[in-house]
mmCIF file of C-alpha atoms in Angstrom:
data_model
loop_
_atom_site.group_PDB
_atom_site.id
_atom_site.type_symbol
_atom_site.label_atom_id
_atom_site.label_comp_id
_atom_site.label_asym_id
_atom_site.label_seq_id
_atom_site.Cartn_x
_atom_site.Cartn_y
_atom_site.Cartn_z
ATOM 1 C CA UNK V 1 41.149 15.869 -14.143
ATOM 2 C CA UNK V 2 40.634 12.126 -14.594
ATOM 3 C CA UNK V 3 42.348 9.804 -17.558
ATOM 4 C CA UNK V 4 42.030 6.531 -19.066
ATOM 5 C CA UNK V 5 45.152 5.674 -20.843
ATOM 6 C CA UNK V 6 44.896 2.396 -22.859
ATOM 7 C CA UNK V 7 48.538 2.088 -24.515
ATOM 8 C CA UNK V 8 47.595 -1.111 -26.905
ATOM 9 C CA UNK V 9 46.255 0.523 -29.745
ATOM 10 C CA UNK V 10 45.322 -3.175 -32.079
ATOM 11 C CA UNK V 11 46.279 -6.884 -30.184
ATOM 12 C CA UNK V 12 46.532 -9.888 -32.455
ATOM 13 C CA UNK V 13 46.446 -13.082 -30.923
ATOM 14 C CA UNK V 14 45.206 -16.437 -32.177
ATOM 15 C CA UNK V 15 42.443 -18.152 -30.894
ATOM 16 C CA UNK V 16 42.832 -19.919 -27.412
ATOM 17 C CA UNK V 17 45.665 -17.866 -26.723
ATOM 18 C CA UNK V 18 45.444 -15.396 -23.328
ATOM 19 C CA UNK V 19 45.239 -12.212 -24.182
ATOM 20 C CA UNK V 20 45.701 -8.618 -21.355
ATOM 21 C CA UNK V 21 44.016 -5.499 -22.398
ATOM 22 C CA UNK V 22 46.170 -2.553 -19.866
ATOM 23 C CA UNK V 23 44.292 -0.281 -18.791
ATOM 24 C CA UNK V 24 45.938 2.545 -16.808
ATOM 25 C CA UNK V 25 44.052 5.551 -14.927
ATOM 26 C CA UNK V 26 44.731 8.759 -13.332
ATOM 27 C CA UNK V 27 42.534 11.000 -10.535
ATOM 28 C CA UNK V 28 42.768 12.792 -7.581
ATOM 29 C CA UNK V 29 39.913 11.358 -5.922
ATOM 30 C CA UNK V 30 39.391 9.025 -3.474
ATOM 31 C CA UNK V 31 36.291 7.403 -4.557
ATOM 32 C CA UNK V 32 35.768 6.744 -8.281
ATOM 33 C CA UNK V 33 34.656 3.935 -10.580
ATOM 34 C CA UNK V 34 36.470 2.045 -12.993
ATOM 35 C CA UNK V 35 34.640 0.225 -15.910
ATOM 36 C CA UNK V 36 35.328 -1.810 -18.915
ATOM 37 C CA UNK V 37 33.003 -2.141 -22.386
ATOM 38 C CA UNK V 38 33.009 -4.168 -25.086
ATOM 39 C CA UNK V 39 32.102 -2.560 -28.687
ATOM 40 C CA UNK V 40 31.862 -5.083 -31.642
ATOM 41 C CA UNK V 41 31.227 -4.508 -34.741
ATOM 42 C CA UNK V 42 27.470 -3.580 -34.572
ATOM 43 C CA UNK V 43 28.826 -0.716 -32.645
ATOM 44 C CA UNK V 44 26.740 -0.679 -29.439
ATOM 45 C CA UNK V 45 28.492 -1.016 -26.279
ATOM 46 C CA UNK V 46 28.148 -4.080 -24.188
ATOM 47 C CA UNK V 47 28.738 -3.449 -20.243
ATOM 48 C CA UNK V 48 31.388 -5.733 -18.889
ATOM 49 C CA UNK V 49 32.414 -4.967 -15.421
ATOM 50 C CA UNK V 50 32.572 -1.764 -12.927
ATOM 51 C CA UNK V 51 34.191 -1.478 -10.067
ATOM 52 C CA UNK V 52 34.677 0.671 -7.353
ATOM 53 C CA UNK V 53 38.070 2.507 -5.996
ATOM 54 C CA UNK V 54 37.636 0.694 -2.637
ATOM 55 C CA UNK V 55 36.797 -3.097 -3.733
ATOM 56 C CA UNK V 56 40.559 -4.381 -4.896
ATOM 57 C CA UNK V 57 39.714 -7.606 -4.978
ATOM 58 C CA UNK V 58 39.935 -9.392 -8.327
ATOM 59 C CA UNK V 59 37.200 -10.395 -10.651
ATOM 60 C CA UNK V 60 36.336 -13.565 -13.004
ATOM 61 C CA UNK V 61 33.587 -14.072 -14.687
ATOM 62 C CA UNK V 62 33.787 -17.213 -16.591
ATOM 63 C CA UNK V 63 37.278 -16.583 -19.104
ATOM 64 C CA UNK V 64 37.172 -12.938 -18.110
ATOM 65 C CA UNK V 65 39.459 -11.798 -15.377
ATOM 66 C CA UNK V 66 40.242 -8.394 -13.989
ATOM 67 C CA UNK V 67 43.235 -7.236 -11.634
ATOM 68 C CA UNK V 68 42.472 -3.955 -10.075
ATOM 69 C CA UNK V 69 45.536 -2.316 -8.512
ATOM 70 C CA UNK V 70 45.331 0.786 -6.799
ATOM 71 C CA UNK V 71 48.868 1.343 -6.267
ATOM 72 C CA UNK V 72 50.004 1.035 -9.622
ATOM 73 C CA UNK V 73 46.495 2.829 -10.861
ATOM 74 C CA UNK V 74 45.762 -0.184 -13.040
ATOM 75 C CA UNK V 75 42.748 -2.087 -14.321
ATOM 76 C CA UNK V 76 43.688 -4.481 -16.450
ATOM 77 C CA UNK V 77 41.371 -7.100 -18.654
ATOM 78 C CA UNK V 78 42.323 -10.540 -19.285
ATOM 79 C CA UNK V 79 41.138 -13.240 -21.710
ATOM 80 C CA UNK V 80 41.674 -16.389 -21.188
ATOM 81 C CA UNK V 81 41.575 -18.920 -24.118
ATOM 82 C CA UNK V 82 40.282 -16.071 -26.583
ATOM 83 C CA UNK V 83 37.689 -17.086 -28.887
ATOM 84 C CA UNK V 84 36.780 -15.292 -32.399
ATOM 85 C CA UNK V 85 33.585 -13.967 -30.667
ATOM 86 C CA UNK V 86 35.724 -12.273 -28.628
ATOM 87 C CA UNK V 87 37.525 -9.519 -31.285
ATOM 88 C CA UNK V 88 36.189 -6.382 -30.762
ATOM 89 C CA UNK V 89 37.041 -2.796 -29.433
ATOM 90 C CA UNK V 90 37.441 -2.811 -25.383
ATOM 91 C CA UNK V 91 37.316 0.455 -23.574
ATOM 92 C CA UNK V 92 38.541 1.003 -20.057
ATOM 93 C CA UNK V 93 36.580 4.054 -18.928
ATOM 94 C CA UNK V 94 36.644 6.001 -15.256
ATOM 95 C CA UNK V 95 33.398 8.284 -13.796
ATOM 96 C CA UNK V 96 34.882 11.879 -12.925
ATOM 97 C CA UNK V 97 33.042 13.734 -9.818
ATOM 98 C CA UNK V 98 31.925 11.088 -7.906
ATOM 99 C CA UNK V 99 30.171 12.380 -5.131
ATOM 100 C CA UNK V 100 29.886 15.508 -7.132
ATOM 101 C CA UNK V 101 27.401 16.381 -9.794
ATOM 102 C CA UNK V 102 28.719 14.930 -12.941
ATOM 103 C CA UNK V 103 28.699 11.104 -12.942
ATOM 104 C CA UNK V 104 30.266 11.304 -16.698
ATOM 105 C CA UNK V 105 32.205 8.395 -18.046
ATOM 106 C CA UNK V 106 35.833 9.323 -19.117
ATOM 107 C CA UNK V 107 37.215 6.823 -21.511
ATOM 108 C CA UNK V 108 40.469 5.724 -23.049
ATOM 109 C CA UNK V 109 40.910 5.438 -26.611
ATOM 110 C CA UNK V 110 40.451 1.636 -26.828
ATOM 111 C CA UNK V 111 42.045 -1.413 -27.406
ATOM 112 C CA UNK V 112 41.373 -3.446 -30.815
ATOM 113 C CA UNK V 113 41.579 -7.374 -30.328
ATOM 114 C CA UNK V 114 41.425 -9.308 -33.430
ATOM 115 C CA UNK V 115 41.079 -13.241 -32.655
ATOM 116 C CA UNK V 116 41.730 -15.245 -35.611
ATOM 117 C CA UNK V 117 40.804 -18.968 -35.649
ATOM 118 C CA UNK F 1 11.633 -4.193 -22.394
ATOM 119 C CA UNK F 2 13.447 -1.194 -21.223
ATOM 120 C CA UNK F 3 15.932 0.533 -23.493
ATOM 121 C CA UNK F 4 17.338 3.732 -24.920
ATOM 122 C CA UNK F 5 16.315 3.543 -28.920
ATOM 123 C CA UNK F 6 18.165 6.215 -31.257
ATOM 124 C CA UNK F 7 17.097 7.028 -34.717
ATOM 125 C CA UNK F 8 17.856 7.078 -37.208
ATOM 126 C CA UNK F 9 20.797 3.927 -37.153
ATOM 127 C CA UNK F 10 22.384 6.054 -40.437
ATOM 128 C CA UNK F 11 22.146 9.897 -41.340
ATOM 129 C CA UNK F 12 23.759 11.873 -44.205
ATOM 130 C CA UNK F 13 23.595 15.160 -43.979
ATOM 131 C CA UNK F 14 24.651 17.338 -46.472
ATOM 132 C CA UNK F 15 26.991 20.078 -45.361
ATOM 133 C CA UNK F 16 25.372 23.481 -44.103
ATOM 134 C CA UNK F 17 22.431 21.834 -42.928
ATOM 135 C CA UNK F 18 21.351 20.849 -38.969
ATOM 136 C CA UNK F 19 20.183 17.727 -38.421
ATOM 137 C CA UNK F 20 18.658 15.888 -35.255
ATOM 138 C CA UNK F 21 19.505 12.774 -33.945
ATOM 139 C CA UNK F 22 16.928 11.190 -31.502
ATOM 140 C CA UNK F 23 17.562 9.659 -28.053
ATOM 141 C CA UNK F 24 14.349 7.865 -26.178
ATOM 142 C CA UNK F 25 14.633 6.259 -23.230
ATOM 143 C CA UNK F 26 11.772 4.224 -21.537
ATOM 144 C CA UNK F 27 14.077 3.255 -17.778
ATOM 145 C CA UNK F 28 12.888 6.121 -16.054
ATOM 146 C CA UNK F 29 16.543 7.239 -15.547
ATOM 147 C CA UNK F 30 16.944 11.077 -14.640
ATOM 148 C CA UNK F 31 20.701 12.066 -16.417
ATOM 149 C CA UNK F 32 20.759 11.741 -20.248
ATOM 150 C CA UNK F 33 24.480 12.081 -21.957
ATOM 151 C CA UNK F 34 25.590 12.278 -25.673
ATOM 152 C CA UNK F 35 28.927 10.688 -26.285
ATOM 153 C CA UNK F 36 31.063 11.219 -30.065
ATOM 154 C CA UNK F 37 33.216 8.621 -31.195
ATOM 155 C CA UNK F 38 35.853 8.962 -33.979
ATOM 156 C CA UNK F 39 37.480 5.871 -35.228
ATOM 157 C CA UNK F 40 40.144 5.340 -33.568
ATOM 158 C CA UNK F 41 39.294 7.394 -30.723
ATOM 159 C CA UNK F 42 37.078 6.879 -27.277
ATOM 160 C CA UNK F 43 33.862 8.573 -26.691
ATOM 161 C CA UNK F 44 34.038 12.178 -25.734
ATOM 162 C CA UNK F 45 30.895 13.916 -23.791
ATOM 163 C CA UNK F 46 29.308 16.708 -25.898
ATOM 164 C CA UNK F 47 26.338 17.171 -23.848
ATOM 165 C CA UNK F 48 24.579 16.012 -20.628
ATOM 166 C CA UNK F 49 21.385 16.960 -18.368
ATOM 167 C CA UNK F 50 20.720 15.280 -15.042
ATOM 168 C CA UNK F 51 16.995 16.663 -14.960
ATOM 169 C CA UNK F 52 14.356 17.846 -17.234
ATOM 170 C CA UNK F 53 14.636 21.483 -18.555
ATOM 171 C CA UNK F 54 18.426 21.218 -17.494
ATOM 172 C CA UNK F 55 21.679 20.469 -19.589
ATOM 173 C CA UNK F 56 25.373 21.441 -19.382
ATOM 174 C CA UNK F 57 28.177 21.806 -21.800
ATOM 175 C CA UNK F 58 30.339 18.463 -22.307
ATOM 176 C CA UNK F 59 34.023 18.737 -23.602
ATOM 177 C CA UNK F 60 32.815 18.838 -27.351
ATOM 178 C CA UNK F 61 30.027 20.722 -27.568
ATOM 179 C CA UNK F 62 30.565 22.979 -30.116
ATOM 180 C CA UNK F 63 28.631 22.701 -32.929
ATOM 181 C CA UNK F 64 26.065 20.850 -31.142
ATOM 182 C CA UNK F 65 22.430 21.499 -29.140
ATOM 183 C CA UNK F 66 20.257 19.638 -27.249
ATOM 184 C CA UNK F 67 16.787 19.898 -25.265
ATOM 185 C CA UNK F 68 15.584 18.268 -23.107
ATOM 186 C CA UNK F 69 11.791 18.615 -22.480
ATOM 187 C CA UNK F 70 10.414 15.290 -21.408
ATOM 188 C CA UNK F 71 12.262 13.057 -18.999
ATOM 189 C CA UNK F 72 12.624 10.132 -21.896
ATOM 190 C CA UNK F 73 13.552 12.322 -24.522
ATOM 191 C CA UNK F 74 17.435 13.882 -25.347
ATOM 192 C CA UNK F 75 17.642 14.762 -28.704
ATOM 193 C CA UNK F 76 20.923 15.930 -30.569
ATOM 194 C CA UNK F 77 20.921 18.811 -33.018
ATOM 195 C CA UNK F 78 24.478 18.697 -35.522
ATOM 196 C CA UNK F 79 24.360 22.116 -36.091
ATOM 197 C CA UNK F 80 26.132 23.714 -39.560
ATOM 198 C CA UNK F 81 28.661 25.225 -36.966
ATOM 199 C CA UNK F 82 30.212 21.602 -36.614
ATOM 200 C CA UNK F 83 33.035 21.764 -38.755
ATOM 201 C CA UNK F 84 33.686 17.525 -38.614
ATOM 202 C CA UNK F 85 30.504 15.923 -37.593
ATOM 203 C CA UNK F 86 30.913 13.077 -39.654
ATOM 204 C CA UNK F 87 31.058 10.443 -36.711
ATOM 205 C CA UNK F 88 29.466 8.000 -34.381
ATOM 206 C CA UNK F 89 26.815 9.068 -31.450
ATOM 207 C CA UNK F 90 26.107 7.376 -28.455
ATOM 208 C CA UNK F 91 23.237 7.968 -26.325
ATOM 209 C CA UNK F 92 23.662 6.841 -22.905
ATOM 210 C CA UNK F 93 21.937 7.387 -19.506
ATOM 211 C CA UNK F 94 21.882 6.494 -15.787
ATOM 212 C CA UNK F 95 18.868 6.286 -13.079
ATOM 213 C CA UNK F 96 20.232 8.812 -11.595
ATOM 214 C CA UNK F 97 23.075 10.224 -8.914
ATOM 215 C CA UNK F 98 25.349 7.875 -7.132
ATOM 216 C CA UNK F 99 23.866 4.991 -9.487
ATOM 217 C CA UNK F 100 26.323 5.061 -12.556
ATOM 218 C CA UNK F 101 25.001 1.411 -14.212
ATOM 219 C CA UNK F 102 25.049 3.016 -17.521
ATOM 220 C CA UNK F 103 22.575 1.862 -20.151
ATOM 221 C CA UNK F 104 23.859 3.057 -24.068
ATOM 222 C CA UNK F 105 22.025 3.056 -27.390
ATOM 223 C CA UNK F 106 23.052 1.330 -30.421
ATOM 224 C CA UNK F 107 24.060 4.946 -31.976
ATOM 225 C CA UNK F 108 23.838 6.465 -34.835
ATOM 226 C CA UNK F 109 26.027 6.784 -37.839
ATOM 227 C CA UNK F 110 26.589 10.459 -38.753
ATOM 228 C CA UNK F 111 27.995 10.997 -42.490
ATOM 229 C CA UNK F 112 28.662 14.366 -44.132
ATOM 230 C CA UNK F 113 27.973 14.215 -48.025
#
C-alpha cells in the first residue's frame, strides 16, 4: 500500500524567511509519481510539481525548490524568501498502481504555512 | 476554456436526506474521481470510474453513490447512510491511463443542518 506522511502539521515563519515542507513516502513499486499541491483559502487545489520515481534530479521553479531522494523516500518542498501569498495548505501526494489500473492520488494530511508580514 | 465546474460551491443538507453534488468536465478526460476532505485531514478517494458506465469503490465510499452516464458528467449522491458527511468534495479527473496531470474542481462545501 502506498503513504504520504507529512509530519509538520502548521509552520510559522515570517515573511522572507526559507521555509521546508517534508514530505516522506512509502511503496513497493518501482515506478510511481510524486506530486505536490497548493490549497489556499478558496479551497481549490493549485498543481505545483510531479515527478516521476526515476527523474532524481532537483527542481526550481522561480523561489520553489524540490529535493527528491529516493533513498531516503523523500520529497521535500522548499520556499525560499516566503511571501504572505504564499500561506496556504501544501499536500505531498503519491499515484498508487502505476502501470496498473488505478492512477489514484494518495495524499498526506498536509502541511499549514502561515507567512506573516 | 476547459475545466471541471462543481455545483453547487455550498450545500446544507438537512440530516436524513440524499443530496447530489455535480461534477462536469468539458477536457475530454476518460477517469473521473471524488476526493473528501476533513479539516485537518488529506483527501481520501470515495469513488472513481475510468470509463463511462463504469465506477469502483474508493476507500470511503460508504454512504456515497455515483453514476456515471456521459463521459463529462460524475455526479455524487450523499446518501442518508453517511453518518458524517459534513465536509469538503473534490472533483478531479485525468485524460486518461498513464497520463496522471490531474485537473480538480473548486469543490463543494457539504454542511449537515
Amino acid at each position: 500500500a502506498q503513504k504520504v506522511t507529512q509530519a509538520q502539521t502548521e509552520i510559522s515563519v515570517v515573511e522572507k524567511e526559507d521555509v521546508t515542507l517534508d514530505c516522506v513516502y512509502e511503496t513497493r513499486d518501482t515506478t510511481y509519481y510524486l506530486f505536490w499541491y497548493k490549497q489556499p483559502p478558496s479551497g481549490e487545489l493549485v498543481f505545483l510539481i510531479r515527478r516521476n520515481s526515476f527523474d532524481e534530479q532537483n527542481e526550481i521553479s522561480g523561489r520553489y525548490s524540490w529535493n527528491f531522494q529516493k533513498s531516503t523516500s523523500s520529497f521535500n518542498f522548499t520556499i525560499t524568501a516566503s511571501q504572505v501569498v504564499d500561506s496556504a495548505v501544501y499536500f505531498c501526494a503519491i499515484i498508487a498502481g502505476v502501470g496498473g489500473s488505478q492512477g489514484n492520488l494518495i495524499f498526506g494530511k498536509g502541511t499549514k504555512l502561515s507567512v506573516k508580514p | 476554456d476547459g475545466g471541471i465546474t462543481q455545483s453547487p460551491k455550498y450545500l446544507f443538507r438537512k440530516e436524513g436526506q440524499n443530496v447530489t453534488l455535480s461534477c462536469e468536465q468539458n477536457l475530454n478526460h476518460d477517469a473521473m474521481y471524488w476526493y473528501r476532505q476533513d479539516p485537518g485531514q488529506g483527501l481520501r478517494l470515495i469513488y472513481y470510474s475510468q470509463i463511462v458506465n463504469d465506477f469502483q469503490k474508493g476507500d470511503i465510499a460508504e454512504g456515497y453513490s455515483v453514476s456515471r452516464e456521459k463521459k463529462e458528467s460524475f455526479p455524487l449522491t450523499v446518501t442518508s447512510a453517511q453518518k458524517n458527511p459534513t465536509a469538503f468534495y473534490l472533483c478531479a479527473s485525468i485524460p486518461g491511463q498513464g497520463d496522471y496531470g490531474y485537473t480538480f474542481g473548486s469543490g463543494t462545501r457539504l454542511t449537515v443542518v
